[in-house]
PDB file of C-alpha atoms in Angstrom:
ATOM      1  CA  UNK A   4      -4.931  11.956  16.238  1.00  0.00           C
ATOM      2  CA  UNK A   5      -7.494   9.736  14.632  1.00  0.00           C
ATOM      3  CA  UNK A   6     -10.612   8.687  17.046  1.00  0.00           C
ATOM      4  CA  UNK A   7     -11.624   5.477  15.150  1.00  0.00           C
ATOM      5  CA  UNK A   8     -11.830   1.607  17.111  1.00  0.00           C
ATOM      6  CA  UNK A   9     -12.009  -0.208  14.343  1.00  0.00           C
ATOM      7  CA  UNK A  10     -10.294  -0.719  11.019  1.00  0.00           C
ATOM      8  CA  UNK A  11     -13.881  -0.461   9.320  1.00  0.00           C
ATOM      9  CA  UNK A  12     -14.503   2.813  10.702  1.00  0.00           C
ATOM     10  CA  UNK A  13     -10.587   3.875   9.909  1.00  0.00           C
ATOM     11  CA  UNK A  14     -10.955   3.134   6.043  1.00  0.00           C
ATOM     12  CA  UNK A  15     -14.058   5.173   5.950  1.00  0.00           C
ATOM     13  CA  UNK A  16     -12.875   7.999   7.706  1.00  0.00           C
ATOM     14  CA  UNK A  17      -9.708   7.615   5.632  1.00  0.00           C
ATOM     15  CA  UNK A  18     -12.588   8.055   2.265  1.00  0.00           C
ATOM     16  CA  UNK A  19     -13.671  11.169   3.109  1.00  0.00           C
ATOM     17  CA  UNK A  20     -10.252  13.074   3.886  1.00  0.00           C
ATOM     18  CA  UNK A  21      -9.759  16.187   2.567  1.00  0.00           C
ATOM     19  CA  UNK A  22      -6.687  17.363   4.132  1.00  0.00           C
ATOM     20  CA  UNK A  23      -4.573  17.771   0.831  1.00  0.00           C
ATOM     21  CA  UNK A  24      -6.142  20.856  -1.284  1.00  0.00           C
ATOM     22  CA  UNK A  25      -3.447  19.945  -4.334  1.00  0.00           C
ATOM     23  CA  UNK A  26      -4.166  15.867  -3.763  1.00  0.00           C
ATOM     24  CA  UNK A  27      -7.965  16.491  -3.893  1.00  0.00           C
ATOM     25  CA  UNK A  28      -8.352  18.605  -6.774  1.00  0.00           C
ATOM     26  CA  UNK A  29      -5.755  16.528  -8.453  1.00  0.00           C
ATOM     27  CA  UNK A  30      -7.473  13.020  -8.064  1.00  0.00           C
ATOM     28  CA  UNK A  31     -11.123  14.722  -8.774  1.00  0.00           C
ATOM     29  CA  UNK A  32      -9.671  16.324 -11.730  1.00  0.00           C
ATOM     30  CA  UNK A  33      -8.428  12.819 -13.137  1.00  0.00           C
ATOM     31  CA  UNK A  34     -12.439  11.093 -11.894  1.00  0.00           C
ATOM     32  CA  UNK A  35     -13.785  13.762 -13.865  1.00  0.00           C
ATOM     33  CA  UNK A  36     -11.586  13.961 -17.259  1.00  0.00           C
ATOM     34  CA  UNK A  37     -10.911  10.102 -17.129  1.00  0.00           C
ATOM     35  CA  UNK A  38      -9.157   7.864 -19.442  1.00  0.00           C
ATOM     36  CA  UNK A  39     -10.496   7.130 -22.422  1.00  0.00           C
ATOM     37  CA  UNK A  40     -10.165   3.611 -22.157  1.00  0.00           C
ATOM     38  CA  UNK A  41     -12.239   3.786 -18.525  1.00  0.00           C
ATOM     39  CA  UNK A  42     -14.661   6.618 -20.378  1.00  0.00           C
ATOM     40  CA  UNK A  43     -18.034   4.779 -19.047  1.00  0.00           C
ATOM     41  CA  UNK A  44     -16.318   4.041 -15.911  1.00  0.00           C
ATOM     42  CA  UNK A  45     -17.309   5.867 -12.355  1.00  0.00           C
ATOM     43  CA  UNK A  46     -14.151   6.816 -10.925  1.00  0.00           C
ATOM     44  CA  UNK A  47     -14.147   6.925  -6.934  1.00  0.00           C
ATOM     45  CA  UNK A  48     -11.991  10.322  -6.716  1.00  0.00           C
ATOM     46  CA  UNK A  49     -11.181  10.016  -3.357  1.00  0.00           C
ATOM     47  CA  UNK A  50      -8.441   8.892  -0.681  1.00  0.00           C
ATOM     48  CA  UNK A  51      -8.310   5.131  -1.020  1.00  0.00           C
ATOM     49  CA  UNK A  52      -8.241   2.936   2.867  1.00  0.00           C
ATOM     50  CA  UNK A  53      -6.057   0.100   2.860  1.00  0.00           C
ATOM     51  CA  UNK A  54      -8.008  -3.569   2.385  1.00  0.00           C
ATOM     52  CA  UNK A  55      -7.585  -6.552   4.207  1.00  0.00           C
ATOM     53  CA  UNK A  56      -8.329  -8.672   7.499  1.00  0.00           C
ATOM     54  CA  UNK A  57      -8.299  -6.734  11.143  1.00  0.00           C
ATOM     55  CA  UNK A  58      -6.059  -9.358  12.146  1.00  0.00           C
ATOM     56  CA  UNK A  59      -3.287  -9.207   9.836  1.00  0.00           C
ATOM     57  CA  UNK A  60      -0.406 -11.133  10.587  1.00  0.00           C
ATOM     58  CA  UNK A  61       1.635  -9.290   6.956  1.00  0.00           C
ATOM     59  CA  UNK A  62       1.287  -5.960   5.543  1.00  0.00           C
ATOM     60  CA  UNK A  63       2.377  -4.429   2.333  1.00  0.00           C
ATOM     61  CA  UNK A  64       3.110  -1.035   1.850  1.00  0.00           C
ATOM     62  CA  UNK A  65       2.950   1.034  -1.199  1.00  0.00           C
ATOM     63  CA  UNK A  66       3.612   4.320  -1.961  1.00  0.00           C
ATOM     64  CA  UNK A  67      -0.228   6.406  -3.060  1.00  0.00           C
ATOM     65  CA  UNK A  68      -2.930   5.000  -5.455  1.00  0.00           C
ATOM     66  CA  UNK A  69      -2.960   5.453  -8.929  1.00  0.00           C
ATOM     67  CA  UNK A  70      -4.369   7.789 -10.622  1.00  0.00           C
ATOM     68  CA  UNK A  71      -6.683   5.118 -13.448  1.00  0.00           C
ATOM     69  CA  UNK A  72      -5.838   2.529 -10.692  1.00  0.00           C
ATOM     70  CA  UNK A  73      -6.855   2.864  -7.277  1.00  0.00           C
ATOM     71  CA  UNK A  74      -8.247   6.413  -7.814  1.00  0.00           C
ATOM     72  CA  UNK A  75     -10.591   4.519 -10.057  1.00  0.00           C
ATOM     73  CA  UNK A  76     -11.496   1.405  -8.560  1.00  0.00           C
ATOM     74  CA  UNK A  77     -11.505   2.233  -4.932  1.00  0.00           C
ATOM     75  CA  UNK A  78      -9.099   0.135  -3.862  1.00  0.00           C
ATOM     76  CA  UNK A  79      -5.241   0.065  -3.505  1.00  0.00           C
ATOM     77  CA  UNK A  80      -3.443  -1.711  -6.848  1.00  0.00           C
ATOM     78  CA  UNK A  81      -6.487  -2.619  -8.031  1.00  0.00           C
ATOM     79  CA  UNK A  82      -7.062  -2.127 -11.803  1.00  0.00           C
ATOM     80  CA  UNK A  83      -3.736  -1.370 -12.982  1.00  0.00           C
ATOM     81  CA  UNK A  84      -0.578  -3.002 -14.115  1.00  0.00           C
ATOM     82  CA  UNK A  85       1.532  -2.502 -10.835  1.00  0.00           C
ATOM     83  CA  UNK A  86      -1.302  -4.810  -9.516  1.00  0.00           C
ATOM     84  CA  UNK A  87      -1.748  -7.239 -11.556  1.00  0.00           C
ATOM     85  CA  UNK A  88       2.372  -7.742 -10.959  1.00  0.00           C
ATOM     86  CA  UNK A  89       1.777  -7.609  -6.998  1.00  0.00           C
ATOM     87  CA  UNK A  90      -1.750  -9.761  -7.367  1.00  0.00           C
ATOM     88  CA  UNK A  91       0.014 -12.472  -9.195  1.00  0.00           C
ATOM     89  CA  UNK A  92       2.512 -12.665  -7.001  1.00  0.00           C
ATOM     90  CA  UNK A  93       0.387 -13.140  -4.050  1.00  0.00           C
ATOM     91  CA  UNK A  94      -1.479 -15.355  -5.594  1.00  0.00           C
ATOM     92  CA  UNK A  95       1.141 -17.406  -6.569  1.00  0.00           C
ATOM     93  CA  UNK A  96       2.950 -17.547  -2.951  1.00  0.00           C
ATOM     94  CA  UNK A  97      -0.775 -18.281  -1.735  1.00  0.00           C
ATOM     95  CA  UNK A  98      -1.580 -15.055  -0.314  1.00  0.00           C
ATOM     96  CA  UNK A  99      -4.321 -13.920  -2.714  1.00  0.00           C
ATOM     97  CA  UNK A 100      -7.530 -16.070  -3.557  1.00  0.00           C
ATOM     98  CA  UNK A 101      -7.305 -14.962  -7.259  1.00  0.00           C
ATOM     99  CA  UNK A 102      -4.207 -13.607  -9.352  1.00  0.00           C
ATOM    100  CA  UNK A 103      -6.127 -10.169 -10.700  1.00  0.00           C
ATOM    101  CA  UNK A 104      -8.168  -8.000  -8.830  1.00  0.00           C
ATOM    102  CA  UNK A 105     -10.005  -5.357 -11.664  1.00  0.00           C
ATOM    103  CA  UNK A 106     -12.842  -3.986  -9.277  1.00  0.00           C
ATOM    104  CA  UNK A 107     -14.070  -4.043  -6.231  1.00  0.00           C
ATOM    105  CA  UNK A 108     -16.729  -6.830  -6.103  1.00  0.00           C
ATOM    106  CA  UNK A 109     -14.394  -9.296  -7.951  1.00  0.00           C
ATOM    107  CA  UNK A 110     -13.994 -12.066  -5.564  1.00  0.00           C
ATOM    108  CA  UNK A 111     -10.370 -10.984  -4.252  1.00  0.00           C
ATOM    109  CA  UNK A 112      -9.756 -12.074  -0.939  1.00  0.00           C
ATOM    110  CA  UNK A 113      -5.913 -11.459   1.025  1.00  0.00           C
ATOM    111  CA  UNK A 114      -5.403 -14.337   3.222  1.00  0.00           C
ATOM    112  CA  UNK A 115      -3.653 -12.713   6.428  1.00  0.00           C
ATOM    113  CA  UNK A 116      -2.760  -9.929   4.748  1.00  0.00           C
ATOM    114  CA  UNK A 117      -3.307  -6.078   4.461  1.00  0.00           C
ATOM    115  CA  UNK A 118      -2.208  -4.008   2.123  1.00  0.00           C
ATOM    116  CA  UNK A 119      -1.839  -0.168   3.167  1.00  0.00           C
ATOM    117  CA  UNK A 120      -0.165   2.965   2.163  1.00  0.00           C
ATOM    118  CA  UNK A 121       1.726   6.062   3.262  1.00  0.00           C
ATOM    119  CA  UNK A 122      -0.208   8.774   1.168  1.00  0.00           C
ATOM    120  CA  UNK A 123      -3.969   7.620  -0.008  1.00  0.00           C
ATOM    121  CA  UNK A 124      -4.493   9.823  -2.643  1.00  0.00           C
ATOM    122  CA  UNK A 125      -3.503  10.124  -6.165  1.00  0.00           C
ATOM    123  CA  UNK A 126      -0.639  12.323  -6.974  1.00  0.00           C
ATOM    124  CA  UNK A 127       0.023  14.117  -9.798  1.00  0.00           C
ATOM    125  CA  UNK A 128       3.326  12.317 -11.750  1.00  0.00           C
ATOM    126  CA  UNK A 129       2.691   9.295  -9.043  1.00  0.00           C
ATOM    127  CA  UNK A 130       4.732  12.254  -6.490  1.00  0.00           C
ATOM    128  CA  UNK A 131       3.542  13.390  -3.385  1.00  0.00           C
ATOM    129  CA  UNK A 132       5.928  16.073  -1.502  1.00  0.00           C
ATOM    130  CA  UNK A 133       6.977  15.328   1.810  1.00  0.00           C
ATOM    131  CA  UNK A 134       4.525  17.871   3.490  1.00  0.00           C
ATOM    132  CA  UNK A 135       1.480  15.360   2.125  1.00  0.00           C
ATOM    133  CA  UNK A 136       2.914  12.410   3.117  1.00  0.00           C
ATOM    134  CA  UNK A 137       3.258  14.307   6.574  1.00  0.00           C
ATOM    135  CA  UNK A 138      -0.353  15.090   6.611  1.00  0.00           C
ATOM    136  CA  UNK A 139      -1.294  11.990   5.764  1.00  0.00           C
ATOM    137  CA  UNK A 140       0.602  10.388   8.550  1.00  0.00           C
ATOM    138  CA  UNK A 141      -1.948   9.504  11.121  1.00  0.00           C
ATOM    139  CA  UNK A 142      -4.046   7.447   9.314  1.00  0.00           C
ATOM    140  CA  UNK A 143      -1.239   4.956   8.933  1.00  0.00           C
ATOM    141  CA  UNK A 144      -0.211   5.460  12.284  1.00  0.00           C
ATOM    142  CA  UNK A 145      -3.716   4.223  13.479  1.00  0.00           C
ATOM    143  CA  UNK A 146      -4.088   1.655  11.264  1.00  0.00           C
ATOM    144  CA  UNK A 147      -0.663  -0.107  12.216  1.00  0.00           C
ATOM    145  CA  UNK A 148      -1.709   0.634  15.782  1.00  0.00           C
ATOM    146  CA  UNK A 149      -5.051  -1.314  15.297  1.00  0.00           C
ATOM    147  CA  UNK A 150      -2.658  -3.927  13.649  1.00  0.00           C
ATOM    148  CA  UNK A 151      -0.054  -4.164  16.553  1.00  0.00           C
ATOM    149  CA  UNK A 152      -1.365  -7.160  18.086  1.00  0.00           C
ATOM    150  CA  UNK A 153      -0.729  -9.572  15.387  1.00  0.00           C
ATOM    151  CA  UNK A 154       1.045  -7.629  13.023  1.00  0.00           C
ATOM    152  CA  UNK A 155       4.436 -10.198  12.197  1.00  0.00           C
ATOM    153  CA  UNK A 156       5.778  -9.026   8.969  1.00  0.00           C
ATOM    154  CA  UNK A 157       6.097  -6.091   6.791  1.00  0.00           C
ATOM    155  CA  UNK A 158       6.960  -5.905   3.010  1.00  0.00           C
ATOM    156  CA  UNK A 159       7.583  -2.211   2.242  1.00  0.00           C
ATOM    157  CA  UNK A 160       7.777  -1.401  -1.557  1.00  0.00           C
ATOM    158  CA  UNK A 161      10.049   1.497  -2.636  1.00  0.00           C
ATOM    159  CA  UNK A 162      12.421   3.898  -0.876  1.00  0.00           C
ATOM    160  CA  UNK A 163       9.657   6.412  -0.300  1.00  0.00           C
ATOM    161  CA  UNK A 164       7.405   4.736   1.463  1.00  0.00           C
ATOM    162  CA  UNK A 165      10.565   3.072   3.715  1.00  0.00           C
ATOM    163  CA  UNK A 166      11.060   6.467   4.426  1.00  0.00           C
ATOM    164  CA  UNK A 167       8.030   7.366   4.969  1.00  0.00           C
ATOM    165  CA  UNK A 168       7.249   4.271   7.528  1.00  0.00           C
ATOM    166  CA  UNK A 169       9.525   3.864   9.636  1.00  0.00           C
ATOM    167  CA  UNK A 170       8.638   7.237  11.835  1.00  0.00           C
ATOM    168  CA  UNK A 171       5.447   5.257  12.111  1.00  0.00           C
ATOM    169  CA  UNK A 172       7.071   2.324  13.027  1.00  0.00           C
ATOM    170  CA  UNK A 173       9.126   3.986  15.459  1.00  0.00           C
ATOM    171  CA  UNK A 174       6.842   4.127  18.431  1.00  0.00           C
ATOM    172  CA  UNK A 175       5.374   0.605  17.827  1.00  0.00           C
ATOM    173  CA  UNK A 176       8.705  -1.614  17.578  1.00  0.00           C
ATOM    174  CA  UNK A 177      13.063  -0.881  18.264  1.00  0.00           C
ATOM    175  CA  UNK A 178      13.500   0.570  15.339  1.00  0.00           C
ATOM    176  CA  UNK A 179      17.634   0.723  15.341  1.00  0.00           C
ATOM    177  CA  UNK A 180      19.626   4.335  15.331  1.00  0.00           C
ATOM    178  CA  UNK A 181      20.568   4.788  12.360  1.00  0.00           C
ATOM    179  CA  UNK A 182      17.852   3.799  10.745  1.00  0.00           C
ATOM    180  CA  UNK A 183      18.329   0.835   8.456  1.00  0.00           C
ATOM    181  CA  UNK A 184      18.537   1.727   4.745  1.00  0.00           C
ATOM    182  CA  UNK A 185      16.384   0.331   1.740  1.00  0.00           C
ATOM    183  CA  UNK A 186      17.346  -1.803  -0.495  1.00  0.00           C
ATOM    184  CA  UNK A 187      15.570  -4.827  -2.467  1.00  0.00           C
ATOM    185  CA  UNK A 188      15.633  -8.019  -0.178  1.00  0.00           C
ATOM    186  CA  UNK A 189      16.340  -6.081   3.017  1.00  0.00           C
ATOM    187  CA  UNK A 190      15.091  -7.843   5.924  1.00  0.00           C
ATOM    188  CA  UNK A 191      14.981  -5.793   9.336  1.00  0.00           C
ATOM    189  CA  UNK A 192      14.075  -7.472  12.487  1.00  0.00           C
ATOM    190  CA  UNK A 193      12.052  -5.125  14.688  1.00  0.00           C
ATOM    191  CA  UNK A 194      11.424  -7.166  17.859  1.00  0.00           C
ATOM    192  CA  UNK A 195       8.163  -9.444  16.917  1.00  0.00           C
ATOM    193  CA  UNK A 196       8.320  -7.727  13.643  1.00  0.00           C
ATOM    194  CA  UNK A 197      10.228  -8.473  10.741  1.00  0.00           C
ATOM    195  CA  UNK A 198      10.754  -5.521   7.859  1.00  0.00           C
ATOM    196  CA  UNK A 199      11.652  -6.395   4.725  1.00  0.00           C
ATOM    197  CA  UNK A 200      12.176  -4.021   1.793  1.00  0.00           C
ATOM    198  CA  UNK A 201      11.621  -4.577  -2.199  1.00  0.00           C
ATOM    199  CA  UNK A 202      11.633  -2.511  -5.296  1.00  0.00           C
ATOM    200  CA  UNK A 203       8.016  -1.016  -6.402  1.00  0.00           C
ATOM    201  CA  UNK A 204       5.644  -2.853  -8.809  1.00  0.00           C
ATOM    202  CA  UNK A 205       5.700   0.116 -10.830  1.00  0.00           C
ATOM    203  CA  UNK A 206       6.029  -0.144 -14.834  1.00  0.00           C
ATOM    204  CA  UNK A 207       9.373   1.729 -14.606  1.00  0.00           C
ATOM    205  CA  UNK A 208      10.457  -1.362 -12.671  1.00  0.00           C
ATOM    206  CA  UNK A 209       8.722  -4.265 -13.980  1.00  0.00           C
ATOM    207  CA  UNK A 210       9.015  -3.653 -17.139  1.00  0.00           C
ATOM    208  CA  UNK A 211      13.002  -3.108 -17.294  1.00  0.00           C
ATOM    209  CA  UNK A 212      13.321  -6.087 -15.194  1.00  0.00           C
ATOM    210  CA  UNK A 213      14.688  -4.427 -12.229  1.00  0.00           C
ATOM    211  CA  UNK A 214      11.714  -6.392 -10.458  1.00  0.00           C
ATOM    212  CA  UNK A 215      11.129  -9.391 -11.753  1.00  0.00           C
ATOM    213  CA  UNK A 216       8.503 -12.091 -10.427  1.00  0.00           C
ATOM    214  CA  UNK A 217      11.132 -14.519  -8.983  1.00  0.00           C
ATOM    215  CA  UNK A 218      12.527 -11.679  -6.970  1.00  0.00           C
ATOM    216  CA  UNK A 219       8.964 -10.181  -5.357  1.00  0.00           C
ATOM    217  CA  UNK A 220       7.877 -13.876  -4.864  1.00  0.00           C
ATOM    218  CA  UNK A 221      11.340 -14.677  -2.820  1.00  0.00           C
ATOM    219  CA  UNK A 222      10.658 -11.663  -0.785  1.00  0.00           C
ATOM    220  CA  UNK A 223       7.235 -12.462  -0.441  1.00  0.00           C
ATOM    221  CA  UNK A 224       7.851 -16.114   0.741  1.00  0.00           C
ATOM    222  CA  UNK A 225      10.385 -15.018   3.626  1.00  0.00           C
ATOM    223  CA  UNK A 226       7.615 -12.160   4.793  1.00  0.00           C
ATOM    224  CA  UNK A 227       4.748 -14.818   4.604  1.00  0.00           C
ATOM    225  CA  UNK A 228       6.906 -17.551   7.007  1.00  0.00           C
ATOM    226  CA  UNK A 229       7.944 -14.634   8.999  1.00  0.00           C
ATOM    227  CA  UNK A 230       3.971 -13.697   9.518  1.00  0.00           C
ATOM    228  CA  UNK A 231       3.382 -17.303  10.400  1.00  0.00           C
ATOM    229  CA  UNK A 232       1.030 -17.603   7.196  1.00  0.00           C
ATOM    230  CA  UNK A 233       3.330 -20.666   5.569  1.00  0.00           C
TER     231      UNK A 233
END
């Protein structure tokens, strides 16, 4: 059980976990090779907090940084392609004050929103097992129960981190028995929450159109009314 009052104090708490020995030499292995392309670059290396007002009224939930993304930048989607795909799209439904977020320091503001994950560390082949995602647990746990009180919406991206939430969910809102399944455009109520589901930002999606922009802004429109941000 995390200690922490405040969501500032959470996300740097969250920075200097070390809980994961195979997550932390993984993501300081990639900070200290590096990409060529990001050669000059200081990579953070460490777990990366979610971002985003204390009084949320959405949240969006990934699945773990990436490696030259969020493992480099500090902060979650930032500096890769699966972000500039979810940036865009908040920027276009008017949840984002810009539509590309590169570095910390670049202007990006969420408007009501915070966007979080289940595992905040890199993981090798974007995969952490299920014993890491357990470990990392708690911090999301806290964070969502700092959020509670004006938390409206959820958009959850992937099957494994709908899996992976809605234990955490469980003791915060009815989550139904069985649990409700994933699947892109799935909207859960959950009391004074509403969960909805859509397929990742990653390449593997994006790029084969799986995901395209019309469908994460639709789902993204019916989250933000649903938050009350419309």
């Amino acid at each position: 059980m995390t200690t922490e009052t405040t969501l500032a104090e959470l996300d740097i708490a969250v920075s200097k976990c070390r809980r994961c020995p195979r997550l932390v030499e993984w993501r300081e292995h990639v900070a200290e090779t590096k990409r060529a392309s990001y050669a000059n670059e200081t990579y953070w290396g460490r777990p990366v907090p979610g971002f985003g007002p204390a009084d949320a009224s959405l949240a969006i939930v990934g699945l773990a940084p990436a490696a030259h993304g969020g493992n480099r930048t500090g902060r979650m989607f930032t500096g890769d392609r699966s972000g500039d795909v979810l940036f865009q799209a908040l920027y276009d439904v008017g949840l984002a004050s810009q539509p590309q977020s590169t570095c910390i320091g670049d202007g990006l503001q969420l408007f009501g929103t915070r966007i979080t994950a289940p595992v905040h560390c890199a993981p090798p082949a974007n995969k952490p097992t299920p014993a890491e995602r357990d470990t990392c647990r708690p911090w999301l746990v806290r964070e969502l129960e700092m959020l509670r009180p004006t938390l409206r919406a959820m958009v959850v991206l992937g099957a494994f981190g709908w899996q992976a939430v809605l234990p955490v969910l469980a003791p915060l809102w009815p989550v139904p028995k069985p649990a409700p399944r994933f699947g892109h455009g799935v909207e859960v109520p959950l009391g004074d929450l509403r969960l909805f589901g859509s397929y990742h930002v990653s390449q593997q999606n994006t790029f084969t159109g799986r995901l395209t922009p019309e469908m994460l802004r639709e789902v993204l429109e019916r989250a933000k009314e649903s938050a009350g941000l419309a």
